[in-house]
Coordinates of C-alpha atoms and ligand atoms in Angstrom, one line a residue:
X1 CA 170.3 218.0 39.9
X2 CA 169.0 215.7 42.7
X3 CA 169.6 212.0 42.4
X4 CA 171.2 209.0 44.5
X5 CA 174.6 207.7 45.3
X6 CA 175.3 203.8 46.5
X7 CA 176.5 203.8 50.2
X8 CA 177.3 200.3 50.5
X9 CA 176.7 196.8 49.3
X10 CA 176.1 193.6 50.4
X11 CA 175.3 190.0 48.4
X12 CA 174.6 186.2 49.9
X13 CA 175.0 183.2 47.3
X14 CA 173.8 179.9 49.1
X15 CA 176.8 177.2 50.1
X16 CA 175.8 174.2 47.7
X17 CA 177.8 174.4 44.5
X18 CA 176.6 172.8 41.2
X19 CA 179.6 172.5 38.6
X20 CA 179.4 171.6 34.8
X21 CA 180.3 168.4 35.5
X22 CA 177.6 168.1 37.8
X23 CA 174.8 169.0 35.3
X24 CA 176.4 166.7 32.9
X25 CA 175.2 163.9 34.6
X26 CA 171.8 165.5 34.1
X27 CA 171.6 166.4 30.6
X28 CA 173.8 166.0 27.5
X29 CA 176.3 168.6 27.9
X30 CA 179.8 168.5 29.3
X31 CA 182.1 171.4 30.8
X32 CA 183.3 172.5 27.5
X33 CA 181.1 173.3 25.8
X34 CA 179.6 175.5 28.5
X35 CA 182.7 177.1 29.6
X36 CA 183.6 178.1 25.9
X37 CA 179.7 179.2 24.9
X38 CA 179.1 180.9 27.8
X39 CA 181.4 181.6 30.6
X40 CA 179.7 179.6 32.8
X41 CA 181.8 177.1 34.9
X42 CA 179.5 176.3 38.4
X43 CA 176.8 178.4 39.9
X44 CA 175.2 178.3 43.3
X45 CA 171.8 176.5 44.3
X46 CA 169.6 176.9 47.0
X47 CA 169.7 173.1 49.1
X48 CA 168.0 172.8 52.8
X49 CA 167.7 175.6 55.1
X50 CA 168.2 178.7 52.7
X51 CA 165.5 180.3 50.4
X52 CA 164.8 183.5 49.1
X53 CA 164.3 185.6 52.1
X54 CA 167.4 184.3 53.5
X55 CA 169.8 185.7 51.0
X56 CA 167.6 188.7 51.1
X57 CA 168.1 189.1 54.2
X58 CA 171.9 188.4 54.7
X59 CA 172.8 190.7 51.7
X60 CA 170.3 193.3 53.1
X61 CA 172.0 193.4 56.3
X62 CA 175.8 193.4 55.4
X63 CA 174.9 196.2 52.8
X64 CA 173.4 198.2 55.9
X65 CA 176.8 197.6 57.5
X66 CA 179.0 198.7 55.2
X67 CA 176.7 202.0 54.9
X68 CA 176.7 202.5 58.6
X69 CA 173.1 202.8 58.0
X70 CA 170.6 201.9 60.7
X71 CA 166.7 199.8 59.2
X72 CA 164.9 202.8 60.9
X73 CA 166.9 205.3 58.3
X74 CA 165.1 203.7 55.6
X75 CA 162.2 205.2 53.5
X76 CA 161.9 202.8 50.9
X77 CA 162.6 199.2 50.4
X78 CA 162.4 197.8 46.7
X79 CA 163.0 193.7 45.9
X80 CA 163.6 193.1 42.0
X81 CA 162.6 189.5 41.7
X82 CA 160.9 186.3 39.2
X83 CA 161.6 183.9 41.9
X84 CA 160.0 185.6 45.3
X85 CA 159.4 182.4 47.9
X86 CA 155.3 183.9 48.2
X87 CA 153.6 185.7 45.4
X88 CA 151.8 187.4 48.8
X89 CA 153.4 188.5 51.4
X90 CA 155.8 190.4 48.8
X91 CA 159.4 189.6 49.6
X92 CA 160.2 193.2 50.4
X93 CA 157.4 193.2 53.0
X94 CA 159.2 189.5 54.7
X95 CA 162.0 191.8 54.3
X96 CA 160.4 195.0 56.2
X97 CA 159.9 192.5 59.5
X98 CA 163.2 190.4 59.1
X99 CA 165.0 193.8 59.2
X100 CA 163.0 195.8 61.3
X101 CA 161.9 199.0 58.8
X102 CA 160.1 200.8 60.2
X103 CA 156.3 200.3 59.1
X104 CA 155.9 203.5 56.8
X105 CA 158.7 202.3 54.5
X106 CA 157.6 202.1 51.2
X107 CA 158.1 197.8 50.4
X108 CA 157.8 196.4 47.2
X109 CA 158.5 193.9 45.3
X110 CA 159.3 194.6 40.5
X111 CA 159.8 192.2 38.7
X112 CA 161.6 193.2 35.4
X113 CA 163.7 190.1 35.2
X114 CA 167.5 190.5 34.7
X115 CA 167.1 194.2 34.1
X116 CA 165.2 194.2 37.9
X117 CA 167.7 196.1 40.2
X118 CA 168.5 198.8 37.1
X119 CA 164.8 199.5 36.9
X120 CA 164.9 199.4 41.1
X121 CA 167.5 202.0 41.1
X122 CA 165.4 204.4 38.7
X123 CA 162.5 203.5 41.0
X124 CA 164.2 204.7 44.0
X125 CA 165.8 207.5 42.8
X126 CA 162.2 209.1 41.8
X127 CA 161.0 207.5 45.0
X128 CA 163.5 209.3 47.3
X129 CA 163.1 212.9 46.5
X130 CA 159.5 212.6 48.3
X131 CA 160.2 210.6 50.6
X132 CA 160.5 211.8 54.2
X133 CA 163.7 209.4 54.8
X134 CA 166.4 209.6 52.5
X135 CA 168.4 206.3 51.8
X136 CA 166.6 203.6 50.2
X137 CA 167.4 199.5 50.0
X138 CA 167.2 198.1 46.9
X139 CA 168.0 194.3 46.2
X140 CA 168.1 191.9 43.5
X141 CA 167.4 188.7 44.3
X142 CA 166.5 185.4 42.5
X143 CA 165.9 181.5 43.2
X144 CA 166.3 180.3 39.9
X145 CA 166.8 177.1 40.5
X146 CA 163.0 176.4 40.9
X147 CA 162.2 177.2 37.7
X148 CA 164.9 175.4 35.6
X149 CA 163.9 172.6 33.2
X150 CA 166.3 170.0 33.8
X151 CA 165.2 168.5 30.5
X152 CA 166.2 171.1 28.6
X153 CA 170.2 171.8 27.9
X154 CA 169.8 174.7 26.2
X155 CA 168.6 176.9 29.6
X156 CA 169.3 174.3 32.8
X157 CA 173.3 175.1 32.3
X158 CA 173.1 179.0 32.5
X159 CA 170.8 180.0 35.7
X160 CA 172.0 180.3 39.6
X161 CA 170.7 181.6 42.7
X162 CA 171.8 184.6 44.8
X163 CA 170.9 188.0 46.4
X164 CA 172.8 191.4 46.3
X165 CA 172.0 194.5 47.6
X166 CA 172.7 198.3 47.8
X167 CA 172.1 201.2 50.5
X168 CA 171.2 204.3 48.3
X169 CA 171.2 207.8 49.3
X170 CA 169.2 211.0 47.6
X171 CA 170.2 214.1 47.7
X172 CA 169.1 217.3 45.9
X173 CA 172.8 218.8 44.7
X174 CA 174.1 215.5 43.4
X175 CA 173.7 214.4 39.7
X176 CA 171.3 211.7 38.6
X177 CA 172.0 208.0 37.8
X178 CA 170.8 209.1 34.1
X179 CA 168.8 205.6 33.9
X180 CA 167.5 204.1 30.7
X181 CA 165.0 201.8 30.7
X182 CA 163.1 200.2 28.4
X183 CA 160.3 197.5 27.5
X184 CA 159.2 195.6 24.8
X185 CA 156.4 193.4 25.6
X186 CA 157.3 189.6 24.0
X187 CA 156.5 186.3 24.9
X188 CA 158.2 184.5 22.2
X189 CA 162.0 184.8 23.3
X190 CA 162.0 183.9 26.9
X191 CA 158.9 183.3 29.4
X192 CA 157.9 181.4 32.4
X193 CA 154.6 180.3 32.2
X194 CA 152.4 181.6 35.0
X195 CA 149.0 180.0 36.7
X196 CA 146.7 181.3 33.9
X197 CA 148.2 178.2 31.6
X198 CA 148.3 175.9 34.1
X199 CA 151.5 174.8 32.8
X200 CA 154.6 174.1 34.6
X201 CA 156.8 177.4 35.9
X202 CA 160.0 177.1 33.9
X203 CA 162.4 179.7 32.0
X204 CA 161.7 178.9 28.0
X205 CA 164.1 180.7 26.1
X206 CA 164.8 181.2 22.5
X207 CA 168.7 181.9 23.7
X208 CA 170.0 182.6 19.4
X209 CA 167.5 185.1 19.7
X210 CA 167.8 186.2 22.8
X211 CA 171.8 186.3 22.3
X212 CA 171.2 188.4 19.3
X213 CA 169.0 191.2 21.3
X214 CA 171.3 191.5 23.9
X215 CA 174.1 192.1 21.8
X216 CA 172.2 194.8 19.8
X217 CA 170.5 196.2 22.7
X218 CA 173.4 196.7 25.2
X219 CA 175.6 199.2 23.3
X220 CA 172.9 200.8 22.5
X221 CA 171.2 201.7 26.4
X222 CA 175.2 202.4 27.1
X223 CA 175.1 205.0 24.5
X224 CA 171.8 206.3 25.6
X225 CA 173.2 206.6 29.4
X226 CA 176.9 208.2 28.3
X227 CA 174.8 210.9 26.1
X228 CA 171.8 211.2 29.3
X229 CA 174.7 212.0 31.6
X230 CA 176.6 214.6 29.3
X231 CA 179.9 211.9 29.6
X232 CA 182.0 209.7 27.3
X233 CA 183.2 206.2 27.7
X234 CA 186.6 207.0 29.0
X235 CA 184.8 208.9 31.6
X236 CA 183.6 205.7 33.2
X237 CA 185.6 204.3 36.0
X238 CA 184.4 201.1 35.8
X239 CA 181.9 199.0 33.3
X240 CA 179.3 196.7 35.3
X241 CA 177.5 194.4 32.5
X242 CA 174.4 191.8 33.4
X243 CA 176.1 188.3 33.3
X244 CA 174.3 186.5 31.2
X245 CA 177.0 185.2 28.5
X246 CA 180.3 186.1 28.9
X247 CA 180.6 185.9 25.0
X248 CA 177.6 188.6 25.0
X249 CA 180.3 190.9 27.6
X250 CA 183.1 190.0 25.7
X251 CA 181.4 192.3 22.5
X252 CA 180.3 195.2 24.2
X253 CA 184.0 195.2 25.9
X254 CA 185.9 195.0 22.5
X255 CA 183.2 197.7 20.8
X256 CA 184.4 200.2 23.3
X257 CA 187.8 199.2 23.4
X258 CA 187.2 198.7 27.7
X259 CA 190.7 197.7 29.3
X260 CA 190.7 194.9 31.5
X261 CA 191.0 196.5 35.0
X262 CA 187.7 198.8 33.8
X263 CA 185.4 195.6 33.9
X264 CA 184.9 192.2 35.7
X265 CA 183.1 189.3 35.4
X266 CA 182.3 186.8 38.0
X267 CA 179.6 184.3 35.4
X268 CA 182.5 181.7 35.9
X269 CA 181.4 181.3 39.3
X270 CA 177.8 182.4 39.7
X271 CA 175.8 181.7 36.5
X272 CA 173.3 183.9 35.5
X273 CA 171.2 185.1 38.4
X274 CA 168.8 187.2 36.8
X275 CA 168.4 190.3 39.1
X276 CA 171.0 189.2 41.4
X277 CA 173.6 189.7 38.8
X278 CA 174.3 193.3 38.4
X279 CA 174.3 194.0 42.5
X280 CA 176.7 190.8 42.9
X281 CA 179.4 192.9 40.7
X282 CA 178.8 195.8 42.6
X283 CA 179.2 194.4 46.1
X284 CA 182.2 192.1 44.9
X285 CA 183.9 194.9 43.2
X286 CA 183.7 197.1 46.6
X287 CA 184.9 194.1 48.7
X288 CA 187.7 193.8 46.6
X289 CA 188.5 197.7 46.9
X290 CA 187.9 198.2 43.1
X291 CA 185.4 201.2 43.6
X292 CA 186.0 204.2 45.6
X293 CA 184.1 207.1 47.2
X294 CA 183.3 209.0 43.8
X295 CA 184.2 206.1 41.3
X296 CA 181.6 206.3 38.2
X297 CA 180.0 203.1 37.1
X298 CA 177.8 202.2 34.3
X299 CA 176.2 199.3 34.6
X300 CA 173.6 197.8 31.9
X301 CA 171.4 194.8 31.8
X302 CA 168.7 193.0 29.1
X303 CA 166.1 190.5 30.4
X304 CA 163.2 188.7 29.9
X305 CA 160.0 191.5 29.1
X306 CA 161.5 191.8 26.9
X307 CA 163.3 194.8 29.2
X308 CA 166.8 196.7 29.5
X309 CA 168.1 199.3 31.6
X310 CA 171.4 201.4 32.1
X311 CA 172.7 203.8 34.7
X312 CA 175.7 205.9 35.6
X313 CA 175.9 204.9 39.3
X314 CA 178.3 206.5 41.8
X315 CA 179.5 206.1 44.9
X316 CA 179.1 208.3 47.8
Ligands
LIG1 N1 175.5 171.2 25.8 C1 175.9 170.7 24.6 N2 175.3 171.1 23.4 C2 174.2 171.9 23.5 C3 173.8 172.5 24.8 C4 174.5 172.1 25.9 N3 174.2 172.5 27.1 N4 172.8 173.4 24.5 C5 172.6 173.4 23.2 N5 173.5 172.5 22.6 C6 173.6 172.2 21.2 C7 172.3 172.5 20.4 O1 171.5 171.4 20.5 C8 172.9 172.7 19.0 O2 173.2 171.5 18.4 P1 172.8 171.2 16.9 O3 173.7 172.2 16.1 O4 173.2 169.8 16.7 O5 171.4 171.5 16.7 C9 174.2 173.4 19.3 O6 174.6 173.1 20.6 C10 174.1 174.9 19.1 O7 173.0 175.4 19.9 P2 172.7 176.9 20.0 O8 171.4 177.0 20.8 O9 172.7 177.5 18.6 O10 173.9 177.4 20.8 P3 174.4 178.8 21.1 O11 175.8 179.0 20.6 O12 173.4 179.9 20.6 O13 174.5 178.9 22.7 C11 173.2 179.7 24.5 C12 173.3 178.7 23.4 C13 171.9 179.5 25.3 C14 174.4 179.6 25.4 C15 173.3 181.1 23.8 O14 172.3 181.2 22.8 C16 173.0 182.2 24.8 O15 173.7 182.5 25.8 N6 171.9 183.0 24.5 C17 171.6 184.2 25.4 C18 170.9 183.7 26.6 C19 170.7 184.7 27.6 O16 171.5 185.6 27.7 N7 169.7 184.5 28.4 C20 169.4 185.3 29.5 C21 168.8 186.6 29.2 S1 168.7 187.6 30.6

């Protein structure tokens, strides 16, 4: 025994709306054929006045909220980001001052792409048990929009920005999230080149193959999670999946025959946003009353690393 439970959530998506049609007058695409490949019908974009740290810090502070949980409670801070606004100061250090932590929480910044805020949540949880304080921010959080290549059809259509977050608390008689995660270290199927190139920051995917490795991999780190926690699927109160392709949540739903009201999807309005994704569901599905004190989520995500991650979450 010994692990966390989420206390609250919060999320921040910036005001300007791009649609399908939008992009189309960018590229060569047009609204069907994103809407019936992917899911995708607008996203959100960062314009003047908001950045990263903003949605940081709004989805940071209405997740405190709904916890009733005051900064100086917290003992460690953790941002899962690709797309912080400064490589140094870390985003979870902006974060630190903009909330007012107090200056022995632990801050940090991972980056493990879309898989970010699982791998956050198995951070924390080891994280909390020695740590003095007992609740713990976590946040995914992503500015995609910088790095899109509006040249290229096959990735501009699918990314968006946003910021979710969740107040976790640890404590020694409840259960563990049972988190999965894994890595496989690949360049070839999605990258963004960094300084050592000298080429232009952009996501470059390989999205057949990156289709195909989510569609293997994500059944798989649920099964790992459901046999980790001792559980089956109709166990699970709700299903939480990384929207990346609604196509790619579409299969894992049908494999394990998931009614409707035991899942959601909000890549119609959001796009992909990376980290952001899986804590957007979350914090949607409380404000809309869907999860409960004790409701049992598993949530799973795939990303670029290549990387994945799973987790039986509850709620405290
Ligand atoms: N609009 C119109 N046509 C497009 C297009 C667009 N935005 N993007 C690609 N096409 C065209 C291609 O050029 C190709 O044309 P061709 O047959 O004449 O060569 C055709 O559509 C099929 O392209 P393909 O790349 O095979 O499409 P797809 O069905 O695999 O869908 C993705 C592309 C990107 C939507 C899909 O592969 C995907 O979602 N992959 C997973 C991506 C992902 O999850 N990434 C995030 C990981 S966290």
């Amino acid at each position: 025994m010994s692990g966390i439970k989420i206390r609250g959530t919060g999320r921040c998506v910036p005001q300007h709306v791009v649609t399908n049609d939008d992009i189309a007058k960018i590229v060569e695409t047009n609204d069907e054929w994103i809407t019936t490949r992917t899911g995708i019908r607008r996203r959100h974009h960062c314009a003047d006045g908001e950045n990263h740290i903003s949605l940081c810090t709004q989805a940071a502070q209405s997740a405190l909220e709904k916890a009733g949980i005051r900064p100086e409670e917290i003992g460690v801070c953790i941002v899962a980001t690709l797309t912080p606004d400064e490589l140094v100061p870390a985003a979870a250090c902006t974060l630190q001052q903009k909330l007012g932590l107090p200056e022995d929480t632990l801050c940090f910044d991972l980056n493990a792409a879309c898989s970010g805020f699982l791998f956050g949540l198995h951070t924390m949880e080891c994280l909390l048990a020695a740590s003095p304080r007992k609740f713990g921010l976590v946040l995914g959080a992503e500015v995609l929009s910088r790095i899109l290549n509006w040249e290229d059809r096959g990735t501009c259509i699918l990314f968006g920005d946003g910021a979710g977050a969740a107040v976790v608390e640890w404590r020694a008689e409840w259960p563990s999230i049972s988190a999965v995660v894994g890595t496989r270290g690949d360049n070839n199927l999605l990258r963004v080149a960094g300084v050592e190139t000298g080429e232009r920051s952009y996501i470059q995917m390989d999205g057949t193959k990156v289709f195909k490795f989510a569609v293997e991999t994500v059944p798989r780190c649920m099964d790992q999670v459901l046999t980790k926690a001792g559980i089956t699927a109709e166990d699970v109160d709700l299903f939480v999946f990384h929207q990346a392709n609604a196509r790619i949540i579409d299969l894992a739903v049908h494999k394990y025959h998931i009614p409707p009201e035991k899942y959601y999807k909000n890549i119609a309005k959001y796009g992909n946003t990376s980290a952001a994704s899986i804590p957007l569901v979350l914090s949607e599905l409380q404000d809309l009353g869907k999860i409960h004190s004790g409701s049992r989520v598993l949530a799973v995500g795939f990303g670029g690393g290549l990387t994945w991650g799973g987790a039986l979450i509850e709620f405290a």
